[in-house]
PDB file of C-alpha atoms in Angstrom:
ATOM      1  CA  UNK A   1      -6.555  47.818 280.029  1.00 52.00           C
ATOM      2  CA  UNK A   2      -8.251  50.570 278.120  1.00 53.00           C
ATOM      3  CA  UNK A   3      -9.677  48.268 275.458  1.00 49.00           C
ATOM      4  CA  UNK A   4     -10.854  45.970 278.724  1.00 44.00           C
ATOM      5  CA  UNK A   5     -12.842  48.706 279.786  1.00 44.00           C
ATOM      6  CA  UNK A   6     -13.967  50.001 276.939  1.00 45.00           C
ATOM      7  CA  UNK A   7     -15.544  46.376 275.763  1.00 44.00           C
ATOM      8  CA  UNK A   8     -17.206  45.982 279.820  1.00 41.00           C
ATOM      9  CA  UNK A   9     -18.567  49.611 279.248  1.00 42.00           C
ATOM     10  CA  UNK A  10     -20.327  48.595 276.048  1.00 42.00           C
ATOM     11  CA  UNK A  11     -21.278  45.565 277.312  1.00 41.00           C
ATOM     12  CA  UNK A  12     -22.783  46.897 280.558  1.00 42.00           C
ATOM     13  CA  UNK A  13     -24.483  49.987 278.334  1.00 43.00           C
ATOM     14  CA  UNK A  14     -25.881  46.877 276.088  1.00 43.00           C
ATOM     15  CA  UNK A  15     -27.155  45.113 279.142  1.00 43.00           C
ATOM     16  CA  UNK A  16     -28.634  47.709 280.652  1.00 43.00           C
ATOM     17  CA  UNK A  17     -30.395  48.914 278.267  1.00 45.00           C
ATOM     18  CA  UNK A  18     -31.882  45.236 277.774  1.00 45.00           C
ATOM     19  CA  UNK A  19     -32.842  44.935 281.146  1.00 42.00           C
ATOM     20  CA  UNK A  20     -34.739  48.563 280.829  1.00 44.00           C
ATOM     21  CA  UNK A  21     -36.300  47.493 277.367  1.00 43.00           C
ATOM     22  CA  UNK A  22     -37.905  43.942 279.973  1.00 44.00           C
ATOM     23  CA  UNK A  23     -39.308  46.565 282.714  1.00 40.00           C
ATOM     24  CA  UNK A  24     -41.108  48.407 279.997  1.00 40.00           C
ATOM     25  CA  UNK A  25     -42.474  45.076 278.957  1.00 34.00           C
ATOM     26  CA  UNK A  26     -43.666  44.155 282.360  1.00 36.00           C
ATOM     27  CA  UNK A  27     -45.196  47.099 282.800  1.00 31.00           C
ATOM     28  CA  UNK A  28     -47.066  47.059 279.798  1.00 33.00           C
ATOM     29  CA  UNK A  29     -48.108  43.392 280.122  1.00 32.00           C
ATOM     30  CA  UNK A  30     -49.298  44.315 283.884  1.00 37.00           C
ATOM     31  CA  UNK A  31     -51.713  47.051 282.838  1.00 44.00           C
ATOM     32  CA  UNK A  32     -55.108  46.701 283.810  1.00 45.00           C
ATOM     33  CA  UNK A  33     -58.596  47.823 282.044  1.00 53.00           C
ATOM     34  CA  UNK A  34     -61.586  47.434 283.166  1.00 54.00           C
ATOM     35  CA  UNK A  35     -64.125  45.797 281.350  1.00 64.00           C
ATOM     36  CA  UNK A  36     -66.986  48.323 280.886  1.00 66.00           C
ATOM     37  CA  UNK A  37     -69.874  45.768 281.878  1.00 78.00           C
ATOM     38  CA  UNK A  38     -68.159  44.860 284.909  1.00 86.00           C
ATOM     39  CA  UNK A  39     -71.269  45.181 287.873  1.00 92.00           C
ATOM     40  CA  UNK A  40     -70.639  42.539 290.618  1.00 94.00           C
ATOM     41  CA  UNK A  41     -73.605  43.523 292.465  1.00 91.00           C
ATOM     42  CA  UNK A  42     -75.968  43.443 289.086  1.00 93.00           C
ATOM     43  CA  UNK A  43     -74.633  40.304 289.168  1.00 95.00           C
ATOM     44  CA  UNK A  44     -74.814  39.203 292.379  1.00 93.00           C
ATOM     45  CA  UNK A  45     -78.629  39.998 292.135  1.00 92.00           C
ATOM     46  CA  UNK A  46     -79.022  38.245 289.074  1.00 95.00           C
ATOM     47  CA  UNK A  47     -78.170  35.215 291.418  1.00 95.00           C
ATOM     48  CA  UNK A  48     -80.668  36.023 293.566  1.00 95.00           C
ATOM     49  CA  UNK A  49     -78.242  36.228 296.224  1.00 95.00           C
ATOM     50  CA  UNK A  50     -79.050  38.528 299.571  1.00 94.00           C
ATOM     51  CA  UNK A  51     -76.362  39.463 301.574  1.00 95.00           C
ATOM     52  CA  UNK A  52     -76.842  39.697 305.365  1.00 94.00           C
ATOM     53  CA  UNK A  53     -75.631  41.883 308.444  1.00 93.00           C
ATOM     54  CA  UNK A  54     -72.275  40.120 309.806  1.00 93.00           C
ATOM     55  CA  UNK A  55     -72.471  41.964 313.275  1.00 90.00           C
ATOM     56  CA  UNK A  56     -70.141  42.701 315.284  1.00 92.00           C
ATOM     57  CA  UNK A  57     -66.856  40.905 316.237  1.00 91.00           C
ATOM     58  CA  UNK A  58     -67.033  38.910 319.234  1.00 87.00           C
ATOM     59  CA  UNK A  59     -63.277  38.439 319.576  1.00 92.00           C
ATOM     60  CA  UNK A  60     -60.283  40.943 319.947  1.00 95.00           C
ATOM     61  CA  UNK A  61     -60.602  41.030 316.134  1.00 96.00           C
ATOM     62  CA  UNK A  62     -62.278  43.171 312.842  1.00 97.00           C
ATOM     63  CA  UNK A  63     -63.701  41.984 309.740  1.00 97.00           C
ATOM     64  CA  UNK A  64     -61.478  43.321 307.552  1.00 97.00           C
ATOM     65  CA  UNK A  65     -58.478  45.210 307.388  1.00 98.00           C
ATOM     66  CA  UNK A  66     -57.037  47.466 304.465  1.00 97.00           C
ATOM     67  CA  UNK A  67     -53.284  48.317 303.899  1.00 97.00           C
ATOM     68  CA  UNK A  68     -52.644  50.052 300.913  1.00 97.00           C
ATOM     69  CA  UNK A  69     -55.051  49.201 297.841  1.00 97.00           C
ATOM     70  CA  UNK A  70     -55.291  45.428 299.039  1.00 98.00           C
ATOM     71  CA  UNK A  71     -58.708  44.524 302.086  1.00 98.00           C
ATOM     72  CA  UNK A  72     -57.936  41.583 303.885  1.00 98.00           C
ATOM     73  CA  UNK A  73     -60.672  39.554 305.256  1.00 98.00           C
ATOM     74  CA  UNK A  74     -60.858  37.647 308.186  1.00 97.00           C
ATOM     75  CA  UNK A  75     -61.465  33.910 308.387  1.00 97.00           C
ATOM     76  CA  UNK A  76     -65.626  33.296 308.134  1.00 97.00           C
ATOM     77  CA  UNK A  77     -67.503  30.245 308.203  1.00 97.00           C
ATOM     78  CA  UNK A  78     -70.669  28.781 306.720  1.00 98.00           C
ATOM     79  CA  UNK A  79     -73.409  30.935 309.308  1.00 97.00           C
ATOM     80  CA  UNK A  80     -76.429  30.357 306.954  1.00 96.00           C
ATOM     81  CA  UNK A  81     -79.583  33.165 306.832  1.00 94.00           C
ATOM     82  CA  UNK A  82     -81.097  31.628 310.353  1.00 95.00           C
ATOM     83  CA  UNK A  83     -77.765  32.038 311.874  1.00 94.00           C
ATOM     84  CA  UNK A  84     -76.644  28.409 312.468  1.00 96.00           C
ATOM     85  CA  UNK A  85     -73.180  27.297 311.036  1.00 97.00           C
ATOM     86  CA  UNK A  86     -73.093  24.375 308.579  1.00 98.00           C
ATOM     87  CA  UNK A  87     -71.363  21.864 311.285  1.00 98.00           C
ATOM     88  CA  UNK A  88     -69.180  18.492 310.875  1.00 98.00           C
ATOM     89  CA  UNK A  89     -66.713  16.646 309.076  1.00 98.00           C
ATOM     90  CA  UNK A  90     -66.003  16.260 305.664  1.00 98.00           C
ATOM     91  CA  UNK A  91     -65.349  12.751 305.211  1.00 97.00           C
ATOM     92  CA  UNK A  92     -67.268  11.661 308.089  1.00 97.00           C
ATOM     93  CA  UNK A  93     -70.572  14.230 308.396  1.00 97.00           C
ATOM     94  CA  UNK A  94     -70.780  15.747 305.286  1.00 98.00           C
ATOM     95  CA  UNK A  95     -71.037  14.680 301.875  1.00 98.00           C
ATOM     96  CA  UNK A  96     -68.821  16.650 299.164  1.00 98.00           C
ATOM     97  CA  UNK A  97     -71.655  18.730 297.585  1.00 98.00           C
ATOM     98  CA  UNK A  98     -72.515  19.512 301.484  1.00 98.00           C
ATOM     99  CA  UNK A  99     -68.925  20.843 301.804  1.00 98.00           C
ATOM    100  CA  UNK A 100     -69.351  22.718 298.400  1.00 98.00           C
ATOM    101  CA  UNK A 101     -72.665  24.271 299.560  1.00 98.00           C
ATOM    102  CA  UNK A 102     -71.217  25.581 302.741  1.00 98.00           C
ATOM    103  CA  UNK A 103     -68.468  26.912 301.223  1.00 98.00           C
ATOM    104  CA  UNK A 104     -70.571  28.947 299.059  1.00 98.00           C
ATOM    105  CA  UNK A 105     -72.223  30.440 302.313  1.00 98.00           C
ATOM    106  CA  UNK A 106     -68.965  31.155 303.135  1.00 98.00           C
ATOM    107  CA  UNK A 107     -68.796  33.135 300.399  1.00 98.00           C
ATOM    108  CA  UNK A 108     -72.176  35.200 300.853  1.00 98.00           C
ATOM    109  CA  UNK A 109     -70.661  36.110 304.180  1.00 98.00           C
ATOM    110  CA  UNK A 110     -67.542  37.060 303.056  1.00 98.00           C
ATOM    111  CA  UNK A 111     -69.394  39.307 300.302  1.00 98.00           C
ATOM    112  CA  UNK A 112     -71.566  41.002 302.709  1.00 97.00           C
ATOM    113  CA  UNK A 113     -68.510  41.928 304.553  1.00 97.00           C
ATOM    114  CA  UNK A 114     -67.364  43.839 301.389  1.00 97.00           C
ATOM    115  CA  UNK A 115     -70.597  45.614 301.214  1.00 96.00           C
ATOM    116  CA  UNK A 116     -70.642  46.104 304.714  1.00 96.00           C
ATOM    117  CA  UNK A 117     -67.109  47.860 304.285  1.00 96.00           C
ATOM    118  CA  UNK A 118     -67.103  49.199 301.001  1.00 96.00           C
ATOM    119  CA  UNK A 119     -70.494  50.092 300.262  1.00 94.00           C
ATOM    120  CA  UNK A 120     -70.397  49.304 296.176  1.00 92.00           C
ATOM    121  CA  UNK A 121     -68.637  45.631 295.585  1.00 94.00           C
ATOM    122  CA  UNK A 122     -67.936  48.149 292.106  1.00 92.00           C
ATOM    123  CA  UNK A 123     -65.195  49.312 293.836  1.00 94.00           C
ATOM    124  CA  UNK A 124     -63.480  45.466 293.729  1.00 96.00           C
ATOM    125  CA  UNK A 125     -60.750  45.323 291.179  1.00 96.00           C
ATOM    126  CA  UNK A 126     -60.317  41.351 291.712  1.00 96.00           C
ATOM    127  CA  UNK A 127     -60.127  38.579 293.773  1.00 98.00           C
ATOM    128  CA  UNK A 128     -56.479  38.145 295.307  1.00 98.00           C
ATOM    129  CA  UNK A 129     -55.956  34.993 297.409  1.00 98.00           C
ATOM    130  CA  UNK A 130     -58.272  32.794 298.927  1.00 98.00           C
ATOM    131  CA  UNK A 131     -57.097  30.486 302.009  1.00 98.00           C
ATOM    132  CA  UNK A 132     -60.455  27.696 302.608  1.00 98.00           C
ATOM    133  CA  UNK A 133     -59.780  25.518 305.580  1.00 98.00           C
ATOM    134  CA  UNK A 134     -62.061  22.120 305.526  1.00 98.00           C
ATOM    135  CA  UNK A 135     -62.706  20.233 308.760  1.00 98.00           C
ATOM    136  CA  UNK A 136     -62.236  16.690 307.399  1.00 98.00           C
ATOM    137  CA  UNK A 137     -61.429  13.156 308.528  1.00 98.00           C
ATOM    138  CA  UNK A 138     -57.623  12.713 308.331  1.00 97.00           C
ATOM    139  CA  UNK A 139     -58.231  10.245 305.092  1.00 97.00           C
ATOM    140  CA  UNK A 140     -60.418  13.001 303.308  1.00 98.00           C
ATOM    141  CA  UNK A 141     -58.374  14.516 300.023  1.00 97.00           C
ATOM    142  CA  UNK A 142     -61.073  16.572 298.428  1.00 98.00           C
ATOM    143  CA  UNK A 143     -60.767  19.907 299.775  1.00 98.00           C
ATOM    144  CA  UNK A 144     -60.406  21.775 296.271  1.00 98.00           C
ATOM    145  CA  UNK A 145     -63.974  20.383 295.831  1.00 98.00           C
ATOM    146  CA  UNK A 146     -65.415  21.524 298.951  1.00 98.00           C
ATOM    147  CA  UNK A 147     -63.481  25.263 298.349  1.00 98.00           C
ATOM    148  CA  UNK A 148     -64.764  25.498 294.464  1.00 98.00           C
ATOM    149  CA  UNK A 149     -68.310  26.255 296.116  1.00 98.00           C
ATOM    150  CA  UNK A 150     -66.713  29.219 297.649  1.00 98.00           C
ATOM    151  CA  UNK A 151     -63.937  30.019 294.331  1.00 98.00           C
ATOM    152  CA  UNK A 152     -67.004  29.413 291.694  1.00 98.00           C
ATOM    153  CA  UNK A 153     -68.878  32.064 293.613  1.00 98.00           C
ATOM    154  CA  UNK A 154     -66.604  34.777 292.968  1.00 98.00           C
ATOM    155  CA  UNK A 155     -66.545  33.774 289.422  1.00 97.00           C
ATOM    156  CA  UNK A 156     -70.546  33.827 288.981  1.00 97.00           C
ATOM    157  CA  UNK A 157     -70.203  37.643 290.652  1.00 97.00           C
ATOM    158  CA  UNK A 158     -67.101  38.786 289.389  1.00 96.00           C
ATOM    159  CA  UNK A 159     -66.326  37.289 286.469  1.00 95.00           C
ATOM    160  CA  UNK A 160     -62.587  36.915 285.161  1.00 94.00           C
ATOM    161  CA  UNK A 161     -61.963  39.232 288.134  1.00 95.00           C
ATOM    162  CA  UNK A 162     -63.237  36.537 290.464  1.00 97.00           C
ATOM    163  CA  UNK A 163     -60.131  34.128 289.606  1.00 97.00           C
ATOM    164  CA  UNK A 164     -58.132  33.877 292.326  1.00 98.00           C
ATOM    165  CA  UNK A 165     -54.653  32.239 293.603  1.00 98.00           C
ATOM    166  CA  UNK A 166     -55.915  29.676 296.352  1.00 98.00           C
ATOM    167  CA  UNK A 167     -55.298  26.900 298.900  1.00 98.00           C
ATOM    168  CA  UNK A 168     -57.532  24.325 299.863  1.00 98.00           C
ATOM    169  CA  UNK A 169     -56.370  22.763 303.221  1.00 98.00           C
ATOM    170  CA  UNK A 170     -57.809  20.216 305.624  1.00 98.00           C
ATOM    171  CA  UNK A 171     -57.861  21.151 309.150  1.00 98.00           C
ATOM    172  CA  UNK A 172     -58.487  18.365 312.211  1.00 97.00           C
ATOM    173  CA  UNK A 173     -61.119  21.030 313.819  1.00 97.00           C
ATOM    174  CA  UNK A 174     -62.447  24.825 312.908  1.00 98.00           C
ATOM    175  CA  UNK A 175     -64.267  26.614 315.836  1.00 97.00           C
ATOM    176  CA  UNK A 176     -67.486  25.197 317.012  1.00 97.00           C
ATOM    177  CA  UNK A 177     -67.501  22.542 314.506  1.00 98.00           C
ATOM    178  CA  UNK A 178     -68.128  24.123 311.379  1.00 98.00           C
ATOM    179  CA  UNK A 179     -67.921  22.448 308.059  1.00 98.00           C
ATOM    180  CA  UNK A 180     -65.485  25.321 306.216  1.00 98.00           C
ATOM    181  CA  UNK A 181     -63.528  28.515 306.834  1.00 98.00           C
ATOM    182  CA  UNK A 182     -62.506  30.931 304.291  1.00 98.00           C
ATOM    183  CA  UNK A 183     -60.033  33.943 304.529  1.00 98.00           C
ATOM    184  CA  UNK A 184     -59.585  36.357 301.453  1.00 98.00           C
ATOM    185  CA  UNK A 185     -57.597  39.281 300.388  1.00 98.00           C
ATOM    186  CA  UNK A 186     -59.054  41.427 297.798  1.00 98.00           C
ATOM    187  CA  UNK A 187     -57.875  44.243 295.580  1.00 98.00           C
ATOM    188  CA  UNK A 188     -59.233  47.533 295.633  1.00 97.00           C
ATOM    189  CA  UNK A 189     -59.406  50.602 292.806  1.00 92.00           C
ATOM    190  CA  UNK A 190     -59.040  53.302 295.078  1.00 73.00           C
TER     191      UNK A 190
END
């Protein structure tokens, strides 16, 4: 019995000690630095983008909400500069490269959210999780092509920070007809 005990104590000293030696690894593999030319809004000038008041709410709802170091963002749609939404149905209304182009308004809106609520899109540390809804004919399959105007935006202004886990997912209807909705959740460095 002793010698049973004695081998289960080494072998448990062994194994824990591997299993410590893997957490140091993940933690060292998980560090971030920041890359010391990072400027998402130099950048999002150089694209000659201008981001635009969102407003107000109209629903029981706010733009964004922050829990910890993570801002999620509510679902926006394609409202371009004159306030109109891009409206119809991919497959039926819109061509692809329409869907792309709206989802890259999507994308202006949801930036000028972050400046809206952060004040310096500096203070971004990446791109989380995008979720782009497409209002498209039941026979449509080419959401990821319609969502990549939205995903190669944060790219052009954030650079490897802008990668993001995603879905791309076709919806039968989005509120008042609009082409594409986008929801995000971003990660903060304070």
């Amino acid at each position: 019995m002793k010698t049973y005990v004695c081998i289960l104590t080494i072998v448990l000293f062994f194994s824990c000690a591997d299993v410590e030696k893997g957490l140091d690894r993940e933690i060292q593999t998980s560090t971030y630095t920041v890359d010391a030319h990072y400027n998402p809004q130099a950048n999002l000038d150089s694209l000659g983008i201008k981001l635009r008041d969102q407003g107000i709410p109209v629903a029981n709802y706010v733009h964004a909400v922050r829990s910890g170091n993570l801002l999620f963002l509510a679902g926006k749609g394609p409202k371009q500069a004159n306030g109109e939404n891009i409206v119809g149905k991919l497959g039926q209304d819109l061509s692809i490269d329409e869907g792309y182009a709206a989802a890259r308004e999507v994308g202006i809106n949801q930036l000028s959210v972050l400046k809206m609520e952060l004040g310096d899109l500096n203070k971004i540390k990446r791109i989380v999780k995008v979720h782009g809804m497409v209002n498209a004919t039941p026979d449509f399959t080419e959401h990821s092509k319609v969502i990549n105007g939205y995903s190669d935006l944060m790219v052009a202004v954030f650079g490897e920070n802008g990668k993001h886990a995603r879905a791309a997912v076709g919806m039968g209807s989005l509120p008042g007809n609009m082409a594409v909705e986008v929801e995000m959740v971003v990660e903060l460095y304070d």
